[in-house]
PDB file of C-alpha atoms and ligand atoms in Angstrom:
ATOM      1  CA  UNK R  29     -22.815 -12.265   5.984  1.00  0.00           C
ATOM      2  CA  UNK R  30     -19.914 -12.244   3.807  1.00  0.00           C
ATOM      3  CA  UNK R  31     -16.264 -11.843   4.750  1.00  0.00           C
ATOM      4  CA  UNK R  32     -14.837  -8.185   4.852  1.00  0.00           C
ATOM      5  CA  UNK R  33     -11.489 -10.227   3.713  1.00  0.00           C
ATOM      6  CA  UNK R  34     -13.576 -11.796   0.818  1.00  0.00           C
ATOM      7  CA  UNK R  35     -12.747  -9.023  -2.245  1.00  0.00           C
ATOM      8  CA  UNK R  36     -10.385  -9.442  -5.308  1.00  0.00           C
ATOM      9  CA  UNK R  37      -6.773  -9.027  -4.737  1.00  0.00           C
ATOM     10  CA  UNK R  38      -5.097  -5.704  -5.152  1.00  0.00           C
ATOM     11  CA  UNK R  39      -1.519  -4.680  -6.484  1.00  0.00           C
ATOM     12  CA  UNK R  40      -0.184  -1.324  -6.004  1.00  0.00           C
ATOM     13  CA  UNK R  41       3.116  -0.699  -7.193  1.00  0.00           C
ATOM     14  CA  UNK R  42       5.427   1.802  -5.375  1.00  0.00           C
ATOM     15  CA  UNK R  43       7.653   3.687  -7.145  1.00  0.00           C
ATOM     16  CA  UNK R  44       9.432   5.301  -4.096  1.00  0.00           C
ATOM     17  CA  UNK R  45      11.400   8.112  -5.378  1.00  0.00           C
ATOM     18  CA  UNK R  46      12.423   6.910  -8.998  1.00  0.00           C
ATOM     19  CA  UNK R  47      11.186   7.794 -12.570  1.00  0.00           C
ATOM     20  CA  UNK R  48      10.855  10.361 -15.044  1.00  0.00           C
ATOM     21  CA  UNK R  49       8.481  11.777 -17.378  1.00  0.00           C
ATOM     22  CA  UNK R  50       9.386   9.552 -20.427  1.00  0.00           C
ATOM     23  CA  UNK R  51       9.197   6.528 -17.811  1.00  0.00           C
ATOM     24  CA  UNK R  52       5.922   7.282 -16.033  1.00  0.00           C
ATOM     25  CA  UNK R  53       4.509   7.485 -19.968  1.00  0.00           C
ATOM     26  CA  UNK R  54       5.942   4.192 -20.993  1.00  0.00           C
ATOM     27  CA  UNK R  55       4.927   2.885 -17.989  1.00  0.00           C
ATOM     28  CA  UNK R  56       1.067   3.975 -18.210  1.00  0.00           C
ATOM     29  CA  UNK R  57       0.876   3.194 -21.929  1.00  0.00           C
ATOM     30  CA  UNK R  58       1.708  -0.270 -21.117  1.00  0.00           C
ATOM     31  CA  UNK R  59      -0.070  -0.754 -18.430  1.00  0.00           C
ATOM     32  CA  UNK R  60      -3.483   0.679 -20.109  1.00  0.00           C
ATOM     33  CA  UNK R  61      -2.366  -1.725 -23.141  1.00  0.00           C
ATOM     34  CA  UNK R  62      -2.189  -4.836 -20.716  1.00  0.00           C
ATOM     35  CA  UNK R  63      -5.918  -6.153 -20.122  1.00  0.00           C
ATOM     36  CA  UNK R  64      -4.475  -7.900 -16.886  1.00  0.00           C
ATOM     37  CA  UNK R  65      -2.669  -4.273 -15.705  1.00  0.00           C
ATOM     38  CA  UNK R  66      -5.695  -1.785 -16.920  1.00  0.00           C
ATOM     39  CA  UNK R  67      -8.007  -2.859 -13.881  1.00  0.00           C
ATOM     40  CA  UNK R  68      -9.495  -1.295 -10.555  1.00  0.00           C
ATOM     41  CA  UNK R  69      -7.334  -3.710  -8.461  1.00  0.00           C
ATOM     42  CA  UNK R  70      -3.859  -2.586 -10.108  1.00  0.00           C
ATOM     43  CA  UNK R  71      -2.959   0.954  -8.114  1.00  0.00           C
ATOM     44  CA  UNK R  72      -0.314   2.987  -8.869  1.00  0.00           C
ATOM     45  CA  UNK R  73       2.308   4.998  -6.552  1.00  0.00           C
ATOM     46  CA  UNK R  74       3.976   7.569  -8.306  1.00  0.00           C
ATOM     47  CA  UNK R  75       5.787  10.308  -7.196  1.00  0.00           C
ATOM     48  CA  UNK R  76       3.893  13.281  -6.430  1.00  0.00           C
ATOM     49  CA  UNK R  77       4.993  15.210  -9.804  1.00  0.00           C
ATOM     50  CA  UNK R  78       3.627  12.593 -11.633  1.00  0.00           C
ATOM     51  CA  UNK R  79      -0.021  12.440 -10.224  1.00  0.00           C
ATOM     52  CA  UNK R  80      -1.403  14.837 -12.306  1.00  0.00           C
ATOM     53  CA  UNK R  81       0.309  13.439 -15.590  1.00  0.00           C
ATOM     54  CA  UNK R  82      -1.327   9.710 -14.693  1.00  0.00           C
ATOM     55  CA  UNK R  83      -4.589  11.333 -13.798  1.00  0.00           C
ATOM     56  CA  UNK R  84      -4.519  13.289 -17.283  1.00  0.00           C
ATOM     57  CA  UNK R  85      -3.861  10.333 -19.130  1.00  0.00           C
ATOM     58  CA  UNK R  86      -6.216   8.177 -17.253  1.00  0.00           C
ATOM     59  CA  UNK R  87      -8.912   9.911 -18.194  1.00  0.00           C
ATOM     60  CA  UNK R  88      -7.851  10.413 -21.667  1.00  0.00           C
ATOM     61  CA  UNK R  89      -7.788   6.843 -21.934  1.00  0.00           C
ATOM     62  CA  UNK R  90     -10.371   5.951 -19.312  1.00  0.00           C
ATOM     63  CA  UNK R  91      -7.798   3.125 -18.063  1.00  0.00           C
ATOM     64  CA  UNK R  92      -9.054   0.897 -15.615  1.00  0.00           C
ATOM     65  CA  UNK R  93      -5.913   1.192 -13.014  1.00  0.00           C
ATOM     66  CA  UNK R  94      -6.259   3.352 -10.003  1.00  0.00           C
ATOM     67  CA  UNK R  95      -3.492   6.156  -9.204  1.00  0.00           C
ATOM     68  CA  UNK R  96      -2.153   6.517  -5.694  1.00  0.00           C
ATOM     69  CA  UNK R  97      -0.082   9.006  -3.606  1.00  0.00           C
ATOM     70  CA  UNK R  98       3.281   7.752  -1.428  1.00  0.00           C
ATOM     71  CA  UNK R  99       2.639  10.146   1.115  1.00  0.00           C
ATOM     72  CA  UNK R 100       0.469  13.021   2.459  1.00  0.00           C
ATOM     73  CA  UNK R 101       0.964  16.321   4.545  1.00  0.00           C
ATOM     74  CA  UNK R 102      -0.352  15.743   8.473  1.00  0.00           C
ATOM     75  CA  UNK R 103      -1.959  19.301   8.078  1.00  0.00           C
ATOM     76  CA  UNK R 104      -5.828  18.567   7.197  1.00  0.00           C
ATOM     77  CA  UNK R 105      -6.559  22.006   5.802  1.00  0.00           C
ATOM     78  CA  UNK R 106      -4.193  23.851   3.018  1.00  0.00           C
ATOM     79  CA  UNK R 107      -2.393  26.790   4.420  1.00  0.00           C
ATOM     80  CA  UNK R 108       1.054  27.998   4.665  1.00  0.00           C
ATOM     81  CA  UNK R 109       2.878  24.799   5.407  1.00  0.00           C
ATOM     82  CA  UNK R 110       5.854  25.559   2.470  1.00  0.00           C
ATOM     83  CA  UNK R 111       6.883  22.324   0.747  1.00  0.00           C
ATOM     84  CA  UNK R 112       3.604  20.074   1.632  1.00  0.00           C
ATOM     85  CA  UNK R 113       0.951  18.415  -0.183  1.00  0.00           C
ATOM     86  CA  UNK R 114      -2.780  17.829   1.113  1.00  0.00           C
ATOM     87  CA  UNK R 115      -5.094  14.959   0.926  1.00  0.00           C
ATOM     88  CA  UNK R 116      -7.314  17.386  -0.980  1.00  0.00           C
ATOM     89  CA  UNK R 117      -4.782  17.972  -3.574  1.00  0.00           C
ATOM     90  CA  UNK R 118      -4.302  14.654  -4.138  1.00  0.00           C
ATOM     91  CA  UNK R 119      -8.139  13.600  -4.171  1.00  0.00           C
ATOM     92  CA  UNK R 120      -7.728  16.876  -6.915  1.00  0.00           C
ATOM     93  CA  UNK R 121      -5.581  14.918  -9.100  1.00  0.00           C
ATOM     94  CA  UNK R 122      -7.406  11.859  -9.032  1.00  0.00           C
ATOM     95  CA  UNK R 123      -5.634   9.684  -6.058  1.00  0.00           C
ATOM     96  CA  UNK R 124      -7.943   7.004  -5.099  1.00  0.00           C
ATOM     97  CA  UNK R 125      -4.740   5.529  -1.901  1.00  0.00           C
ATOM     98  CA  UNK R 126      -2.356   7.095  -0.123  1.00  0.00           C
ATOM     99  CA  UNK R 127       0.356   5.131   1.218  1.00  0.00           C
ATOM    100  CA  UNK R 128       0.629   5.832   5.239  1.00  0.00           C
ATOM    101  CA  UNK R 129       3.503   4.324   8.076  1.00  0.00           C
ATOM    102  CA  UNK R 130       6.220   2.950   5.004  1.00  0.00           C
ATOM    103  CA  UNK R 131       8.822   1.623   6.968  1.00  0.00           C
ATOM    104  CA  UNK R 132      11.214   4.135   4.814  1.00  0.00           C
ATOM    105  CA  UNK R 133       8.930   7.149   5.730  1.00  0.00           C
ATOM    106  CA  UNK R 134       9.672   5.470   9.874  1.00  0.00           C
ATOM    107  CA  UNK R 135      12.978   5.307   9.315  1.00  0.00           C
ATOM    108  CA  UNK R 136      14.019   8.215   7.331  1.00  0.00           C
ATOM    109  CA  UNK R 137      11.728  10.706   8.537  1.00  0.00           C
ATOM    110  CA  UNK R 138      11.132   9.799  12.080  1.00  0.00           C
ATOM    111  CA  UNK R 139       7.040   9.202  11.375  1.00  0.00           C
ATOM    112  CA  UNK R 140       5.238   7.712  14.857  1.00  0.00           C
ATOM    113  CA  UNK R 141       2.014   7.737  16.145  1.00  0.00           C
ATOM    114  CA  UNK R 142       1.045  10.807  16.158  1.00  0.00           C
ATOM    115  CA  UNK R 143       2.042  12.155  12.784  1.00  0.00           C
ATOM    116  CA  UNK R 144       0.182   8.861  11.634  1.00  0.00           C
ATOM    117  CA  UNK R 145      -2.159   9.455  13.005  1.00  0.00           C
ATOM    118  CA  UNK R 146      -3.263  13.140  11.467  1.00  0.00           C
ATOM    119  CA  UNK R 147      -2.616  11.510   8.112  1.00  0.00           C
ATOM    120  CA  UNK R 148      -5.042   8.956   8.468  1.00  0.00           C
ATOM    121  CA  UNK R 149      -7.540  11.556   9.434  1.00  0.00           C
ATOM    122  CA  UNK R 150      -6.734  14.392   6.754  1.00  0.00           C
ATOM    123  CA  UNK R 151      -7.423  11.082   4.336  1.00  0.00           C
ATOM    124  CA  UNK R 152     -10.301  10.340   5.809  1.00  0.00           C
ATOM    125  CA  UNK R 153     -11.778  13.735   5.491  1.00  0.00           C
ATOM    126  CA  UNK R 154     -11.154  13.568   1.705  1.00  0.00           C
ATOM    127  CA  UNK R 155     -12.496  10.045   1.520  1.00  0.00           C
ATOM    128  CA  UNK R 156      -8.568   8.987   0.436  1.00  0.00           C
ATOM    129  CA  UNK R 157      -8.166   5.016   1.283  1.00  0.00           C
ATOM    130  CA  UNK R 158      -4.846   4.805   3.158  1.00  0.00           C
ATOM    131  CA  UNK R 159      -2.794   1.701   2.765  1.00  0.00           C
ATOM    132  CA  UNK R 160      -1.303   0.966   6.458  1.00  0.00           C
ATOM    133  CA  UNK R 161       2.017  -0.147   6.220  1.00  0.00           C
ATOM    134  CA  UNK R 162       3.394  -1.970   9.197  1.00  0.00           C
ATOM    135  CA  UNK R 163       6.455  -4.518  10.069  1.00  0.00           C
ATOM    136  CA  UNK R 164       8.992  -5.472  11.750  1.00  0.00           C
ATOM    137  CA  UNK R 165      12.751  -5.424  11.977  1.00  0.00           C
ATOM    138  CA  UNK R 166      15.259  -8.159  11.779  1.00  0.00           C
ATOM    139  CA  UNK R 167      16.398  -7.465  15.418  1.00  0.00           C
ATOM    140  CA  UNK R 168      12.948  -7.586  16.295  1.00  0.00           C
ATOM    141  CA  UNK R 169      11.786 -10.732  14.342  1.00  0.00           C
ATOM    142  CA  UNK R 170      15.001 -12.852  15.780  1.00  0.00           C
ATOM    143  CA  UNK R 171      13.548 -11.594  19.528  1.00  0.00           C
ATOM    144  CA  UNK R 172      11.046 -13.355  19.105  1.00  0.00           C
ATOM    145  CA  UNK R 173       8.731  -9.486  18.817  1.00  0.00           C
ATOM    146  CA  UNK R 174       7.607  -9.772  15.338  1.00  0.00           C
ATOM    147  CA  UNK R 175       4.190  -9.802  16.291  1.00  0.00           C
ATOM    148  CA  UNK R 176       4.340  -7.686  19.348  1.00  0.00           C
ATOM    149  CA  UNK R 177       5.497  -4.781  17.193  1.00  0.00           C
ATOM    150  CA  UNK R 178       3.069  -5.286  14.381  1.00  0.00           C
ATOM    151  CA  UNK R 179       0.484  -5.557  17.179  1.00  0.00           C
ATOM    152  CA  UNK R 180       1.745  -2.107  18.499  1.00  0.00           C
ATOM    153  CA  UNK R 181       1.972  -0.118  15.067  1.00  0.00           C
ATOM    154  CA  UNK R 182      -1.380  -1.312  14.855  1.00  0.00           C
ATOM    155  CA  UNK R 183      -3.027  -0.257  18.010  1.00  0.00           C
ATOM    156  CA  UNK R 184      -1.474   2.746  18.042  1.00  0.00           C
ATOM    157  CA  UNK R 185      -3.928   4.088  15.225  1.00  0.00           C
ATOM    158  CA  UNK R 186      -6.524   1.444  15.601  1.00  0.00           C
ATOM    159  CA  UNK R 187      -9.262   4.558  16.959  1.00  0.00           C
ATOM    160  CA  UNK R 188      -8.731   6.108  13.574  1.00  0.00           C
ATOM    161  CA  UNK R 189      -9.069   3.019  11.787  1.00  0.00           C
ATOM    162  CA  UNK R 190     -12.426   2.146  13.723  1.00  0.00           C
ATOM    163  CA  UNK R 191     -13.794   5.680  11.664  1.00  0.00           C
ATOM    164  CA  UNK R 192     -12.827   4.029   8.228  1.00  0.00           C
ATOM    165  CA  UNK R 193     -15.486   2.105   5.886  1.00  0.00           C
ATOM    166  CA  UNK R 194     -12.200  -0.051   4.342  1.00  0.00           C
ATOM    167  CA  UNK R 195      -8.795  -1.181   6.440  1.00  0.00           C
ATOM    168  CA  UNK R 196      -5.927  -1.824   3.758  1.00  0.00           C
ATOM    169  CA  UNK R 197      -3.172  -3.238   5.880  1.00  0.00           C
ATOM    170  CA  UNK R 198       0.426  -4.017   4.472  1.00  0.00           C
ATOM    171  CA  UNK R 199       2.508  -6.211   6.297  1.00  0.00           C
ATOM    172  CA  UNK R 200       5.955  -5.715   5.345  1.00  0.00           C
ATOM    173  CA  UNK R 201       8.607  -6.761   6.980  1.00  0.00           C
ATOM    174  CA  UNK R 202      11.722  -4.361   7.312  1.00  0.00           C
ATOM    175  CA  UNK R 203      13.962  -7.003   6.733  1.00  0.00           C
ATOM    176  CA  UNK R 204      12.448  -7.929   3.362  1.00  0.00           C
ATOM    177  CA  UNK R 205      12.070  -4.553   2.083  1.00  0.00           C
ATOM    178  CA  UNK R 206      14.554  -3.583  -1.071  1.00  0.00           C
ATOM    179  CA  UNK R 207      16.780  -6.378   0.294  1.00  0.00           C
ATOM    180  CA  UNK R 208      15.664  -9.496  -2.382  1.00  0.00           C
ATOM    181  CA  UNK R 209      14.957 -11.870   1.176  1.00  0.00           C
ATOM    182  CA  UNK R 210      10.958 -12.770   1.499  1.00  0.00           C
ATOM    183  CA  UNK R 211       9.501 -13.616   4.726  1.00  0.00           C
ATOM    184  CA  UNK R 212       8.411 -17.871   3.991  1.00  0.00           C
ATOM    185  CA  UNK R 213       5.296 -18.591   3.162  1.00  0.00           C
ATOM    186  CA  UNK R 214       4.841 -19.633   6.132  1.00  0.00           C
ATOM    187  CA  UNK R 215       5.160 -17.009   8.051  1.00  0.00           C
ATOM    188  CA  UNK R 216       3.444 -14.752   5.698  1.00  0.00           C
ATOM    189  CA  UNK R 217       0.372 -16.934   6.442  1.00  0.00           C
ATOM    190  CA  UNK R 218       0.696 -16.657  10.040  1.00  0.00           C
ATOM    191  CA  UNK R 219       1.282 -12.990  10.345  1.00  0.00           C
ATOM    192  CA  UNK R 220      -1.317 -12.487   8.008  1.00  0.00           C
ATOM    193  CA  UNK R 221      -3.842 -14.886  10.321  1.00  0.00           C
ATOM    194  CA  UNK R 222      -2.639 -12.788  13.442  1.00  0.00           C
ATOM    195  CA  UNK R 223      -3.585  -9.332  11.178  1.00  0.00           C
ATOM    196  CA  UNK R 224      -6.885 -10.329   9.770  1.00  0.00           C
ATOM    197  CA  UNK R 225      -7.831 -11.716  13.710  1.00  0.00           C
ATOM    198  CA  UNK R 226      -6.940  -8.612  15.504  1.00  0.00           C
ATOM    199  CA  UNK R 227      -8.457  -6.515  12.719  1.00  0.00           C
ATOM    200  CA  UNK R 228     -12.224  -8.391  12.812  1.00  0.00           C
ATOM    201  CA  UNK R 229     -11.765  -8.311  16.366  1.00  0.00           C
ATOM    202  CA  UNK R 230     -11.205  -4.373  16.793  1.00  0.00           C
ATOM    203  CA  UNK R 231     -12.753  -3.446  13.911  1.00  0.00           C
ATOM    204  CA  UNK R 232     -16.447  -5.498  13.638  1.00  0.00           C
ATOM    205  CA  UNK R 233     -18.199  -2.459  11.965  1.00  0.00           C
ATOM    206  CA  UNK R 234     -15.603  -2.126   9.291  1.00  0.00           C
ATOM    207  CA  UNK R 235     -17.222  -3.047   5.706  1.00  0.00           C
ATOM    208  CA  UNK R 236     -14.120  -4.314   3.763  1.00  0.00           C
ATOM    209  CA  UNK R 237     -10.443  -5.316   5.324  1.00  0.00           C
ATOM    210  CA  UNK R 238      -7.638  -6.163   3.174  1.00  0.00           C
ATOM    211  CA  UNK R 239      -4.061  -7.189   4.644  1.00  0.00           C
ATOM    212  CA  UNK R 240      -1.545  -6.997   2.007  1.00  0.00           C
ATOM    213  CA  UNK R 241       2.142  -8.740   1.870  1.00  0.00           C
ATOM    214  CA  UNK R 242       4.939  -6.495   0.808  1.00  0.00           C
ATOM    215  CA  UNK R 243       8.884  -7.401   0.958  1.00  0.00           C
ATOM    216  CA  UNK R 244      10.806  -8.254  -1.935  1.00  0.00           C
ATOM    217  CA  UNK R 245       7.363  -9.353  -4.161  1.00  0.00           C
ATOM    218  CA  UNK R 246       9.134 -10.164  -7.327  1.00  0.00           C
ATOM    219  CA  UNK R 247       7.464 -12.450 -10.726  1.00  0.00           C
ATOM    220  CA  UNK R 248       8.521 -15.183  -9.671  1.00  0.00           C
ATOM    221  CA  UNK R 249       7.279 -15.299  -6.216  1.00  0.00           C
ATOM    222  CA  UNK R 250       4.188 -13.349  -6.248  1.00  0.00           C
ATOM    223  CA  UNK R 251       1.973 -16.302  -7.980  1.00  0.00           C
ATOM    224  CA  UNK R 252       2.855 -18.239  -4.826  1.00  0.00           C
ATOM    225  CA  UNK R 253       2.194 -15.612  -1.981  1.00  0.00           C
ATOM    226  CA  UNK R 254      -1.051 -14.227  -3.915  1.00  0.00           C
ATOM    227  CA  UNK R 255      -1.998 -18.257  -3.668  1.00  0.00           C
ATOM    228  CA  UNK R 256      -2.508 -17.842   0.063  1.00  0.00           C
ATOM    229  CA  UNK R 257      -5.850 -17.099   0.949  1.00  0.00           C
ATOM    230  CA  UNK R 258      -4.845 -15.039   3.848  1.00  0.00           C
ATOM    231  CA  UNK R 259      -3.256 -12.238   1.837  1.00  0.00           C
ATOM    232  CA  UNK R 260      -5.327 -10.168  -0.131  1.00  0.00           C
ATOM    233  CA  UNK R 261      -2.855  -8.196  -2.391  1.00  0.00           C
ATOM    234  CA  UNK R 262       1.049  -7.048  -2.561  1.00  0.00           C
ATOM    235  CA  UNK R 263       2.777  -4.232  -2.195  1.00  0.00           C
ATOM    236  CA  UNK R 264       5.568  -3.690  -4.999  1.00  0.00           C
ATOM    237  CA  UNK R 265       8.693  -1.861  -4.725  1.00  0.00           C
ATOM    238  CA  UNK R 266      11.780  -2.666  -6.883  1.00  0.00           C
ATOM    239  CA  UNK R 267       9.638  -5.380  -9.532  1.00  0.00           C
ATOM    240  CA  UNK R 268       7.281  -2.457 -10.215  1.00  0.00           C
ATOM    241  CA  UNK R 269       9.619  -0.012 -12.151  1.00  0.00           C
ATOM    242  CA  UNK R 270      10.437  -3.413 -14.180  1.00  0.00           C
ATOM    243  CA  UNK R 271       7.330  -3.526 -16.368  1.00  0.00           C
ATOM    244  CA  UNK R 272       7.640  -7.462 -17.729  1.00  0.00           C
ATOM    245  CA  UNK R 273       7.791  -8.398 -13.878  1.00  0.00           C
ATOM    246  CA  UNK R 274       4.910  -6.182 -12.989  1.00  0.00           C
ATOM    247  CA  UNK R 275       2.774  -7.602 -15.942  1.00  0.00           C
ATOM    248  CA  UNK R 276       3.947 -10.489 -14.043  1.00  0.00           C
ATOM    249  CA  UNK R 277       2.742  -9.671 -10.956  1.00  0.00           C
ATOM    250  CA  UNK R 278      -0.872  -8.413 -12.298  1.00  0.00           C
ATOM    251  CA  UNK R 279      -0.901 -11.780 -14.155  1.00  0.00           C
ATOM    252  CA  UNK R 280      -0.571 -13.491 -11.366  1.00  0.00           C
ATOM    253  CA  UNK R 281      -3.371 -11.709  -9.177  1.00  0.00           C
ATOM    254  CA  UNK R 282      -5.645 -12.264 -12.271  1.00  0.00           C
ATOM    255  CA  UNK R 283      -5.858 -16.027 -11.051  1.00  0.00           C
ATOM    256  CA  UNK R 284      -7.044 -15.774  -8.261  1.00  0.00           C
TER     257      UNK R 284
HETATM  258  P1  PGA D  19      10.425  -3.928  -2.446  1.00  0.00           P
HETATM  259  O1  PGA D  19       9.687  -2.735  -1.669  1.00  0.00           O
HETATM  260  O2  PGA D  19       9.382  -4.650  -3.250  1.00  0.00           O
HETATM  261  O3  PGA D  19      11.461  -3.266  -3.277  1.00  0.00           O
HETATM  262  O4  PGA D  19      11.015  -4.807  -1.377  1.00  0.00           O
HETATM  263  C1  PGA D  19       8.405  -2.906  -1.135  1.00  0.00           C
HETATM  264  C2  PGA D  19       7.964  -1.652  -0.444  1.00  0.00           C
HETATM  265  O5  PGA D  19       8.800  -0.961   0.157  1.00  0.00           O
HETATM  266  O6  PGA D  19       6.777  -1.290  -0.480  1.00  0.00           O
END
């Protein structure tokens, strides 16, 4: 039997809350222009306003890229929860991932287990693949609890995981996040060892895993971390709103 880890890399950039109409536009016309960009393994994280514009012109164009969503409400069924938006609507307007546990989304908006936890099963209801972000702090990483803590996001929503047909993991350490320092590659690759382990182990039945490196992925770093046959795509924050460095980066996954 093949390996669940064996696939094509993915890239999904994340636009976290910047961008405009006139950007999003330039940004899908040259990505649909771009034969390395306009494919199934580049994804897309837009802001929620914008889903419905990339979805329009994706199948306008028929480009090959995939949208996602940065979020999702924790209420499965629509209703009167003022301000939120469902993993139907964005299965509606074409979202293919939904991002899930971003350190920001910890951070900022106090996200934990159990609010995770919903998500991931609203998503799986509407047959949404959510991208699992996990990581640690600095604090946490010079303690010597790197791991530990990964292990622990993990488990806590490893029985929703075990309903999944696909596991998209990003490790991303907190530390790297927005702040230009990537973890080595060396430690990417054992992280990444420790993930794809712990995932085969709890999750045998699962048909395809990915685990995913975000942190500061930039052009001139990505060819390098995509190289390591451990991680199986990056998450892009800050290099994706630059479109040369995400050509870059799409480039780069093309080679492997
Ligand atoms: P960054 O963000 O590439 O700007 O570090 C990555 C992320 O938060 O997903």
């Amino acid at each position: 039997m093949s390996s669940p880890f064996s696939a094509g890399k993915l890239v999904i950039a994340n636009w976290k809350m910047h961008g405009s109409v006139t950007q999003v536009r330039a940004a899908l016309s040259v990505l649909s222009q771009d034969s390395a960009c306009n494919q199934s393994h580049i994804m897309i994280a837009l802001p929620t306003p914008y889903l419905l514009l990339a979805n329009e012109w994706q199948q306008q164009q028929q480009a090959g890229w995939q949208i996602a969503a940065q979020d999702v409400s924790s209420f499965a069924e629509d209703g009167a929860f003022t301000g939120e938006v469902s993993a139907r609507m964005l299965a509606d307007v074409g979202c293919r991932a939904v991002l899930v546990g971003h350190s920001e989304r910890r951070q900022y908006f106090a996200e934990g287990q159990q609010v995770l936890s919903k998500k991931l099963k609203a998503l799986a209801q509407h047959h949404l693949l959510p991208i699992l972000c996990v990581g640690e702090s600095f604090a946490q990483r010079e303690a010597g609890l790197a791991w530990q803590t990964v292990e622990q996001q993990l488990d806590e929503v490893m029985p929703l995981l075990k309903e999944l047909p696909q596991v998209v993991v990003a490790y991303e350490p907190v530390w790297a996040i927005g702040t230009g320092k990537v973890a080595s590659l060396a430690d990417v690759e054992e992280m990444h060892t420790q993930l794809q382990k712990k995932l085969l182990h709890s999750l045998p039945a699962c048909a395809t895993m990915r685990v995913l490196y975000g942190g500061s992925v930039k052009a001139d770093n990505a060819e390098a971390i995509l190289a390591l046959p451990q991680v199986d795509g990056v998450l892009v924050g800050g290099a994706s709103l630059d479109l040369g460095q995400f050509k870059k980066i799409c480039q780069a996954s093309e080679k492997r």
